[in-house]
PDB file of N, CA and C in Angstrom:
ATOM      1  N   ALA A   1       0.848  -1.178   0.000  1.00 52.00           N
ATOM      2  CA  ALA A   1       0.000   0.000   0.000  1.00 52.00           C
ATOM      3  C   ALA A   1       0.889   1.235   0.000  1.00 52.00           C
ATOM      4  N   VAL A   2       0.337   2.314  -0.472  1.00 55.00           N
ATOM      5  CA  VAL A   2       1.086   3.559  -0.554  1.00 55.00           C
ATOM      6  C   VAL A   2       0.741   4.407   0.662  1.00 55.00           C
ATOM      7  N   ALA A   3       1.749   4.808   1.408  1.00 56.00           N
ATOM      8  CA  ALA A   3       1.542   5.625   2.601  1.00 56.00           C
ATOM      9  C   ALA A   3       0.885   6.952   2.239  1.00 56.00           C
ATOM     10  N   ARG A   4       0.040   7.425   3.146  1.00 59.00           N
ATOM     11  CA  ARG A   4      -0.701   8.676   2.925  1.00 59.00           C
ATOM     12  C   ARG A   4       0.230   9.839   2.568  1.00 59.00           C
ATOM     13  N   ARG A   5       1.357   9.955   3.248  1.00 64.00           N
ATOM     14  CA  ARG A   5       2.294  11.061   2.987  1.00 64.00           C
ATOM     15  C   ARG A   5       2.861  10.971   1.569  1.00 64.00           C
ATOM     16  N   MET A   6       3.188   9.743   1.132  1.00 58.00           N
ATOM     17  CA  MET A   6       3.715   9.566  -0.220  1.00 58.00           C
ATOM     18  C   MET A   6       2.643   9.860  -1.256  1.00 58.00           C
ATOM     19  N   ARG A   7       1.400   9.431  -0.987  1.00 55.00           N
ATOM     20  CA  ARG A   7       0.291   9.732  -1.910  1.00 55.00           C
ATOM     21  C   ARG A   7       0.197  11.234  -2.149  1.00 55.00           C
ATOM     22  N   ALA A   8       0.243  11.999  -1.071  1.00 57.00           N
ATOM     23  CA  ALA A   8       0.139  13.449  -1.189  1.00 57.00           C
ATOM     24  C   ALA A   8       1.323  14.023  -1.961  1.00 57.00           C
ATOM     25  N   ALA A   9       2.517  13.492  -1.718  1.00 58.00           N
ATOM     26  CA  ALA A   9       3.719  14.012  -2.370  1.00 58.00           C
ATOM     27  C   ALA A   9       3.704  13.806  -3.874  1.00 58.00           C
ATOM     28  N   VAL A  10       3.116  12.684  -4.338  1.00 58.00           N
ATOM     29  CA  VAL A  10       3.114  12.410  -5.781  1.00 58.00           C
ATOM     30  C   VAL A  10       1.753  12.650  -6.422  1.00 58.00           C
ATOM     31  N   GLY A  11       0.803  13.170  -5.642  1.00 59.00           N
ATOM     32  CA  GLY A  11      -0.492  13.539  -6.199  1.00 59.00           C
ATOM     33  C   GLY A  11      -1.447  12.392  -6.437  1.00 59.00           C
ATOM     34  N   LEU A  12      -1.311  11.291  -5.680  1.00 58.00           N
ATOM     35  CA  LEU A  12      -2.224  10.164  -5.831  1.00 58.00           C
ATOM     36  C   LEU A  12      -3.471  10.375  -4.982  1.00 58.00           C
ATOM     37  N   PRO A  13      -4.605   9.840  -5.438  1.00 59.00           N
ATOM     38  CA  PRO A  13      -5.818   9.927  -4.628  1.00 59.00           C
ATOM     39  C   PRO A  13      -5.680   9.057  -3.377  1.00 59.00           C
ATOM     40  N   ASP A  14      -6.462   9.345  -2.368  1.00 59.00           N
ATOM     41  CA  ASP A  14      -6.421   8.569  -1.128  1.00 59.00           C
ATOM     42  C   ASP A  14      -7.311   7.345  -1.276  1.00 59.00           C
ATOM     43  N   GLU A  15      -6.874   6.408  -2.089  1.00 64.00           N
ATOM     44  CA  GLU A  15      -7.629   5.200  -2.393  1.00 64.00           C
ATOM     45  C   GLU A  15      -6.702   3.996  -2.308  1.00 64.00           C
ATOM     46  N   ALA A  16      -7.294   2.815  -2.346  1.00 70.00           N
ATOM     47  CA  ALA A  16      -6.513   1.578  -2.324  1.00 70.00           C
ATOM     48  C   ALA A  16      -5.641   1.502  -3.567  1.00 70.00           C
ATOM     49  N   GLY A  17      -4.570   0.746  -3.453  1.00 83.00           N
ATOM     50  CA  GLY A  17      -3.739   0.515  -4.616  1.00 83.00           C
ATOM     51  C   GLY A  17      -2.282   0.337  -4.280  1.00 83.00           C
ATOM     52  N   LEU A  18      -1.555  -0.198  -5.241  1.00 86.00           N
ATOM     53  CA  LEU A  18      -0.114  -0.368  -5.149  1.00 86.00           C
ATOM     54  C   LEU A  18       0.551   0.501  -6.206  1.00 86.00           C
ATOM     55  N   LEU A  19       1.539   1.254  -5.795  1.00 86.00           N
ATOM     56  CA  LEU A  19       2.253   2.131  -6.707  1.00 86.00           C
ATOM     57  C   LEU A  19       3.347   1.348  -7.416  1.00 86.00           C
ATOM     58  N   VAL A  20       3.387   1.433  -8.739  1.00 90.00           N
ATOM     59  CA  VAL A  20       4.438   0.789  -9.529  1.00 90.00           C
ATOM     60  C   VAL A  20       5.657   1.700  -9.478  1.00 90.00           C
ATOM     61  N   VAL A  21       6.755   1.186  -8.902  1.00 88.00           N
ATOM     62  CA  VAL A  21       7.966   1.996  -8.786  1.00 88.00           C
ATOM     63  C   VAL A  21       9.038   1.596  -9.789  1.00 88.00           C
ATOM     64  N   LYS A  22       8.920   0.390 -10.353  1.00 93.00           N
ATOM     65  CA  LYS A  22       9.889  -0.053 -11.351  1.00 93.00           C
ATOM     66  C   LYS A  22       9.234  -1.113 -12.228  1.00 93.00           C
ATOM     67  N   VAL A  23       9.533  -1.074 -13.515  1.00 96.00           N
ATOM     68  CA  VAL A  23       9.024  -2.061 -14.462  1.00 96.00           C
ATOM     69  C   VAL A  23      10.222  -2.613 -15.241  1.00 96.00           C
ATOM     70  N   ALA A  24      10.416  -3.922 -15.163  1.00 94.00           N
ATOM     71  CA  ALA A  24      11.507  -4.562 -15.913  1.00 94.00           C
ATOM     72  C   ALA A  24      11.220  -4.430 -17.402  1.00 94.00           C
ATOM     73  N   SER A  25      12.184  -3.926 -18.151  1.00 92.00           N
ATOM     74  CA  SER A  25      11.959  -3.610 -19.567  1.00 92.00           C
ATOM     75  C   SER A  25      11.551  -4.815 -20.413  1.00 92.00           C
ATOM     76  N   ALA A  26      12.013  -5.999 -20.076  1.00 91.00           N
ATOM     77  CA  ALA A  26      11.674  -7.177 -20.874  1.00 91.00           C
ATOM     78  C   ALA A  26      10.632  -8.052 -20.187  1.00 91.00           C
ATOM     79  N   GLY A  27       9.992  -7.544 -19.132  1.00 93.00           N
ATOM     80  CA  GLY A  27       9.054  -8.345 -18.368  1.00 93.00           C
ATOM     81  C   GLY A  27       7.624  -8.281 -18.878  1.00 93.00           C
ATOM     82  N   ALA A  28       6.796  -9.116 -18.283  1.00 93.00           N
ATOM     83  CA  ALA A  28       5.383  -9.197 -18.665  1.00 93.00           C
ATOM     84  C   ALA A  28       4.649  -7.881 -18.404  1.00 93.00           C
ATOM     85  N   ALA A  29       4.993  -7.197 -17.321  1.00 94.00           N
ATOM     86  CA  ALA A  29       4.325  -5.933 -16.998  1.00 94.00           C
ATOM     87  C   ALA A  29       4.609  -4.872 -18.063  1.00 94.00           C
ATOM     88  N   ALA A  30       5.864  -4.788 -18.497  1.00 95.00           N
ATOM     89  CA  ALA A  30       6.231  -3.826 -19.542  1.00 95.00           C
ATOM     90  C   ALA A  30       5.525  -4.149 -20.845  1.00 95.00           C
ATOM     91  N   THR A  31       5.475  -5.417 -21.191  1.00 95.00           N
ATOM     92  CA  THR A  31       4.798  -5.847 -22.412  1.00 95.00           C
ATOM     93  C   THR A  31       3.322  -5.466 -22.383  1.00 95.00           C
ATOM     94  N   ALA A  32       2.707  -5.536 -21.198  1.00 95.00           N
ATOM     95  CA  ALA A  32       1.290  -5.185 -21.052  1.00 95.00           C
ATOM     96  C   ALA A  32       1.067  -3.678 -21.013  1.00 95.00           C
ATOM     97  N   GLY A  33       2.151  -2.904 -20.850  1.00 95.00           N
ATOM     98  CA  GLY A  33       2.026  -1.460 -20.871  1.00 95.00           C
ATOM     99  C   GLY A  33       2.071  -0.767 -19.524  1.00 95.00           C
ATOM    100  N   LEU A  34       2.379  -1.484 -18.438  1.00 96.00           N
ATOM    101  CA  LEU A  34       2.503  -0.831 -17.144  1.00 96.00           C
ATOM    102  C   LEU A  34       3.688   0.112 -17.154  1.00 96.00           C
ATOM    103  N   LYS A  35       3.557   1.212 -16.412  1.00 95.00           N
ATOM    104  CA  LYS A  35       4.614   2.214 -16.353  1.00 95.00           C
ATOM    105  C   LYS A  35       4.856   2.620 -14.913  1.00 95.00           C
ATOM    106  N   ARG A  36       6.080   3.080 -14.670  1.00 92.00           N
ATOM    107  CA  ARG A  36       6.411   3.612 -13.352  1.00 92.00           C
ATOM    108  C   ARG A  36       5.421   4.736 -13.027  1.00 92.00           C
ATOM    109  N   GLY A  37       4.888   4.707 -11.813  1.00 87.00           N
ATOM    110  CA  GLY A  37       3.932   5.725 -11.399  1.00 87.00           C
ATOM    111  C   GLY A  37       2.483   5.283 -11.506  1.00 87.00           C
ATOM    112  N   ASP A  38       2.230   4.170 -12.206  1.00 91.00           N
ATOM    113  CA  ASP A  38       0.865   3.631 -12.265  1.00 91.00           C
ATOM    114  C   ASP A  38       0.441   3.187 -10.871  1.00 91.00           C
ATOM    115  N   LEU A  39      -0.842   3.276 -10.596  1.00 90.00           N
ATOM    116  CA  LEU A  39      -1.399   2.788  -9.341  1.00 90.00           C
ATOM    117  C   LEU A  39      -2.281   1.590  -9.678  1.00 90.00           C
ATOM    118  N   ILE A  40      -1.860   0.399  -9.249  1.00 93.00           N
ATOM    119  CA  ILE A  40      -2.657  -0.804  -9.480  1.00 93.00           C
ATOM    120  C   ILE A  40      -3.768  -0.826  -8.442  1.00 93.00           C
ATOM    121  N   ARG A  41      -5.023  -0.753  -8.913  1.00 91.00           N
ATOM    122  CA  ARG A  41      -6.152  -0.692  -7.994  1.00 91.00           C
ATOM    123  C   ARG A  41      -6.904  -2.000  -7.879  1.00 91.00           C
ATOM    124  N   THR A  42      -6.942  -2.775  -8.972  1.00 94.00           N
ATOM    125  CA  THR A  42      -7.643  -4.058  -8.934  1.00 94.00           C
ATOM    126  C   THR A  42      -6.856  -5.113  -9.703  1.00 94.00           C
ATOM    127  N   ALA A  43      -7.070  -6.366  -9.303  1.00 96.00           N
ATOM    128  CA  ALA A  43      -6.496  -7.509 -10.001  1.00 96.00           C
ATOM    129  C   ALA A  43      -7.621  -8.519 -10.163  1.00 96.00           C
ATOM    130  N   ASP A  44      -7.962  -8.804 -11.411  1.00 95.00           N
ATOM    131  CA  ASP A  44      -9.090  -9.693 -11.715  1.00 95.00           C
ATOM    132  C   ASP A  44     -10.354  -9.278 -10.952  1.00 95.00           C
ATOM    133  N   GLY A  45     -10.581  -7.972 -10.880  1.00 93.00           N
ATOM    134  CA  GLY A  45     -11.798  -7.443 -10.278  1.00 93.00           C
ATOM    135  C   GLY A  45     -11.785  -7.290  -8.769  1.00 93.00           C
ATOM    136  N   THR A  46     -10.703  -7.707  -8.118  1.00 92.00           N
ATOM    137  CA  THR A  46     -10.598  -7.618  -6.664  1.00 92.00           C
ATOM    138  C   THR A  46      -9.699  -6.443  -6.288  1.00 92.00           C
ATOM    139  N   THR A  47     -10.114  -5.668  -5.290  1.00 90.00           N
ATOM    140  CA  THR A  47      -9.327  -4.524  -4.835  1.00 90.00           C
ATOM    141  C   THR A  47      -7.952  -4.970  -4.359  1.00 90.00           C
ATOM    142  N   VAL A  48      -6.940  -4.220  -4.761  1.00 91.00           N
ATOM    143  CA  VAL A  48      -5.558  -4.483  -4.362  1.00 91.00           C
ATOM    144  C   VAL A  48      -5.100  -3.348  -3.457  1.00 91.00           C
ATOM    145  N   ASP A  49      -4.728  -3.714  -2.215  1.00 85.00           N
ATOM    146  CA  ASP A  49      -4.220  -2.705  -1.297  1.00 85.00           C
ATOM    147  C   ASP A  49      -2.926  -3.149  -0.628  1.00 85.00           C
ATOM    148  N   SER A  50      -2.422  -4.305  -1.043  1.00 86.00           N
ATOM    149  CA  SER A  50      -1.157  -4.787  -0.490  1.00 86.00           C
ATOM    150  C   SER A  50      -0.490  -5.691  -1.524  1.00 86.00           C
ATOM    151  N   LEU A  51       0.790  -5.903  -1.325  1.00 89.00           N
ATOM    152  CA  LEU A  51       1.511  -6.814  -2.206  1.00 89.00           C
ATOM    153  C   LEU A  51       0.947  -8.222  -2.073  1.00 89.00           C
ATOM    154  N   GLY A  52       0.501  -8.588  -0.870  1.00 92.00           N
ATOM    155  CA  GLY A  52      -0.122  -9.892  -0.657  1.00 92.00           C
ATOM    156  C   GLY A  52      -1.373 -10.067  -1.495  1.00 92.00           C
ATOM    157  N   ASP A  53      -2.194  -8.996  -1.600  1.00 92.00           N
ATOM    158  CA  ASP A  53      -3.400  -9.047  -2.435  1.00 92.00           C
ATOM    159  C   ASP A  53      -3.039  -9.345  -3.885  1.00 92.00           C
ATOM    160  N   LEU A  54      -2.032  -8.653  -4.395  1.00 92.00           N
ATOM    161  CA  LEU A  54      -1.618  -8.857  -5.784  1.00 92.00           C
ATOM    162  C   LEU A  54      -1.015 -10.246  -5.969  1.00 92.00           C
ATOM    163  N   ASP A  55      -0.203 -10.670  -5.023  1.00 93.00           N
ATOM    164  CA  ASP A  55       0.419 -11.991  -5.094  1.00 93.00           C
ATOM    165  C   ASP A  55      -0.641 -13.097  -5.124  1.00 93.00           C
ATOM    166  N   ARG A  56      -1.668 -12.998  -4.284  1.00 93.00           N
ATOM    167  CA  ARG A  56      -2.745 -13.997  -4.289  1.00 93.00           C
ATOM    168  C   ARG A  56      -3.467 -14.024  -5.626  1.00 93.00           C
ATOM    169  N   ALA A  57      -3.716 -12.852  -6.199  1.00 92.00           N
ATOM    170  CA  ALA A  57      -4.405 -12.782  -7.495  1.00 92.00           C
ATOM    171  C   ALA A  57      -3.560 -13.414  -8.595  1.00 92.00           C
ATOM    172  N   VAL A  58      -2.262 -13.144  -8.583  1.00 92.00           N
ATOM    173  CA  VAL A  58      -1.366 -13.706  -9.593  1.00 92.00           C
ATOM    174  C   VAL A  58      -1.330 -15.228  -9.481  1.00 92.00           C
ATOM    175  N   HIS A  59      -1.215 -15.738  -8.259  1.00 92.00           N
ATOM    176  CA  HIS A  59      -1.105 -17.184  -8.067  1.00 92.00           C
ATOM    177  C   HIS A  59      -2.414 -17.930  -8.318  1.00 92.00           C
ATOM    178  N   SER A  60      -3.538 -17.226  -8.281  1.00 92.00           N
ATOM    179  CA  SER A  60      -4.810 -17.908  -8.550  1.00 92.00           C
ATOM    180  C   SER A  60      -5.272 -17.717  -9.993  1.00 92.00           C
ATOM    181  N   SER A  61      -4.487 -17.002 -10.784  1.00 89.00           N
ATOM    182  CA  SER A  61      -4.867 -16.761 -12.178  1.00 89.00           C
ATOM    183  C   SER A  61      -4.492 -17.958 -13.048  1.00 89.00           C
ATOM    184  N   ALA A  62      -5.046 -17.947 -14.234  1.00 87.00           N
ATOM    185  CA  ALA A  62      -4.808 -19.052 -15.180  1.00 87.00           C
ATOM    186  C   ALA A  62      -3.935 -18.601 -16.339  1.00 87.00           C
ATOM    187  N   GLY A  63      -2.862 -17.875 -16.040  1.00 91.00           N
ATOM    188  CA  GLY A  63      -1.948 -17.466 -17.102  1.00 91.00           C
ATOM    189  C   GLY A  63      -2.066 -16.019 -17.527  1.00 91.00           C
ATOM    190  N   THR A  64      -3.198 -15.387 -17.235  1.00 95.00           N
ATOM    191  CA  THR A  64      -3.347 -13.956 -17.493  1.00 95.00           C
ATOM    192  C   THR A  64      -4.018 -13.325 -16.280  1.00 95.00           C
ATOM    193  N   ILE A  65      -3.773 -12.044 -16.098  1.00 96.00           N
ATOM    194  CA  ILE A  65      -4.418 -11.314 -15.014  1.00 96.00           C
ATOM    195  C   ILE A  65      -4.831  -9.944 -15.525  1.00 96.00           C
ATOM    196  N   ALA A  66      -6.051  -9.557 -15.210  1.00 97.00           N
ATOM    197  CA  ALA A  66      -6.575  -8.245 -15.612  1.00 97.00           C
ATOM    198  C   ALA A  66      -6.326  -7.261 -14.476  1.00 97.00           C
ATOM    199  N   LEU A  67      -5.639  -6.174 -14.792  1.00 97.00           N
ATOM    200  CA  LEU A  67      -5.343  -5.151 -13.797  1.00 97.00           C
ATOM    201  C   LEU A  67      -6.091  -3.873 -14.113  1.00 97.00           C
ATOM    202  N   GLY A  68      -6.655  -3.279 -13.086  1.00 96.00           N
ATOM    203  CA  GLY A  68      -7.267  -1.952 -13.203  1.00 96.00           C
ATOM    204  C   GLY A  68      -6.272  -0.942 -12.653  1.00 96.00           C
ATOM    205  N   LEU A  69      -5.901   0.028 -13.471  1.00 94.00           N
ATOM    206  CA  LEU A  69      -4.860   0.993 -13.114  1.00 94.00           C
ATOM    207  C   LEU A  69      -5.394   2.409 -13.083  1.00 94.00           C
ATOM    208  N   LEU A  70      -4.694   3.227 -12.343  1.00 90.00           N
ATOM    209  CA  LEU A  70      -4.887   4.665 -12.419  1.00 90.00           C
ATOM    210  C   LEU A  70      -3.557   5.247 -12.863  1.00 90.00           C
ATOM    211  N   ARG A  71      -3.559   5.950 -13.985  1.00 91.00           N
ATOM    212  CA  ARG A  71      -2.363   6.607 -14.512  1.00 91.00           C
ATOM    213  C   ARG A  71      -2.690   8.087 -14.601  1.00 91.00           C
ATOM    214  N   GLY A  72      -2.175   8.841 -13.647  1.00 84.00           N
ATOM    215  CA  GLY A  72      -2.577  10.244 -13.544  1.00 84.00           C
ATOM    216  C   GLY A  72      -4.049  10.283 -13.164  1.00 84.00           C
ATOM    217  N   VAL A  73      -4.879  10.847 -14.041  1.00 84.00           N
ATOM    218  CA  VAL A  73      -6.326  10.866 -13.777  1.00 84.00           C
ATOM    219  C   VAL A  73      -7.069   9.864 -14.653  1.00 84.00           C
ATOM    220  N   GLU A  74      -6.327   9.145 -15.489  1.00 92.00           N
ATOM    221  CA  GLU A  74      -6.932   8.197 -16.423  1.00 92.00           C
ATOM    222  C   GLU A  74      -7.009   6.794 -15.829  1.00 92.00           C
ATOM    223  N   GLU A  75      -8.187   6.190 -15.910  1.00 92.00           N
ATOM    224  CA  GLU A  75      -8.363   4.807 -15.473  1.00 92.00           C
ATOM    225  C   GLU A  75      -8.147   3.896 -16.669  1.00 92.00           C
ATOM    226  N   LEU A  76      -7.316   2.863 -16.486  1.00 96.00           N
ATOM    227  CA  LEU A  76      -6.974   1.946 -17.568  1.00 96.00           C
ATOM    228  C   LEU A  76      -7.184   0.515 -17.121  1.00 96.00           C
ATOM    229  N   ASP A  77      -7.476  -0.354 -18.071  1.00 96.00           N
ATOM    230  CA  ASP A  77      -7.534  -1.792 -17.836  1.00 96.00           C
ATOM    231  C   ASP A  77      -6.500  -2.435 -18.753  1.00 96.00           C
ATOM    232  N   VAL A  78      -5.628  -3.248 -18.167  1.00 97.00           N
ATOM    233  CA  VAL A  78      -4.616  -3.959 -18.957  1.00 97.00           C
ATOM    234  C   VAL A  78      -4.657  -5.439 -18.591  1.00 97.00           C
ATOM    235  N   THR A  79      -4.268  -6.260 -19.532  1.00 96.00           N
ATOM    236  CA  THR A  79      -4.176  -7.694 -19.296  1.00 96.00           C
ATOM    237  C   THR A  79      -2.716  -8.091 -19.381  1.00 96.00           C
ATOM    238  N   VAL A  80      -2.238  -8.750 -18.344  1.00 96.00           N
ATOM    239  CA  VAL A  80      -0.846  -9.178 -18.277  1.00 96.00           C
ATOM    240  C   VAL A  80      -0.787 -10.685 -18.525  1.00 96.00           C
ATOM    241  N   GLN A  81       0.015 -11.082 -19.524  1.00 95.00           N
ATOM    242  CA  GLN A  81       0.278 -12.502 -19.792  1.00 95.00           C
ATOM    243  C   GLN A  81       1.393 -12.928 -18.835  1.00 95.00           C
ATOM    244  N   LEU A  82       1.090 -13.844 -17.947  1.00 90.00           N
ATOM    245  CA  LEU A  82       2.091 -14.270 -16.973  1.00 90.00           C
ATOM    246  C   LEU A  82       3.003 -15.335 -17.580  1.00 90.00           C
ATOM    247  N   PRO A  83       4.285 -15.293 -17.193  1.00 83.00           N
ATOM    248  CA  PRO A  83       5.238 -16.286 -17.735  1.00 83.00           C
ATOM    249  C   PRO A  83       4.966 -17.676 -17.192  1.00 83.00           C
TER     250      PRO A  83
END
């Protein structure tokens, strides 16, 4: 989860989510279009507020996972093909 002070510093809304701080250039996240600064809010329709939430969603998926993101003020949906 993103601490309230950090949310304010980078202009994020006070909502659930995980902040993307790094994306491996050759990884599945980069291929799906995730970028540094994105806020992952949902994974397969379930709210994400911790790394554990995202990890559970990834491990229960069947090879792909749908992520709901906030990028600035734009809401995006991306599908990540898992390795």
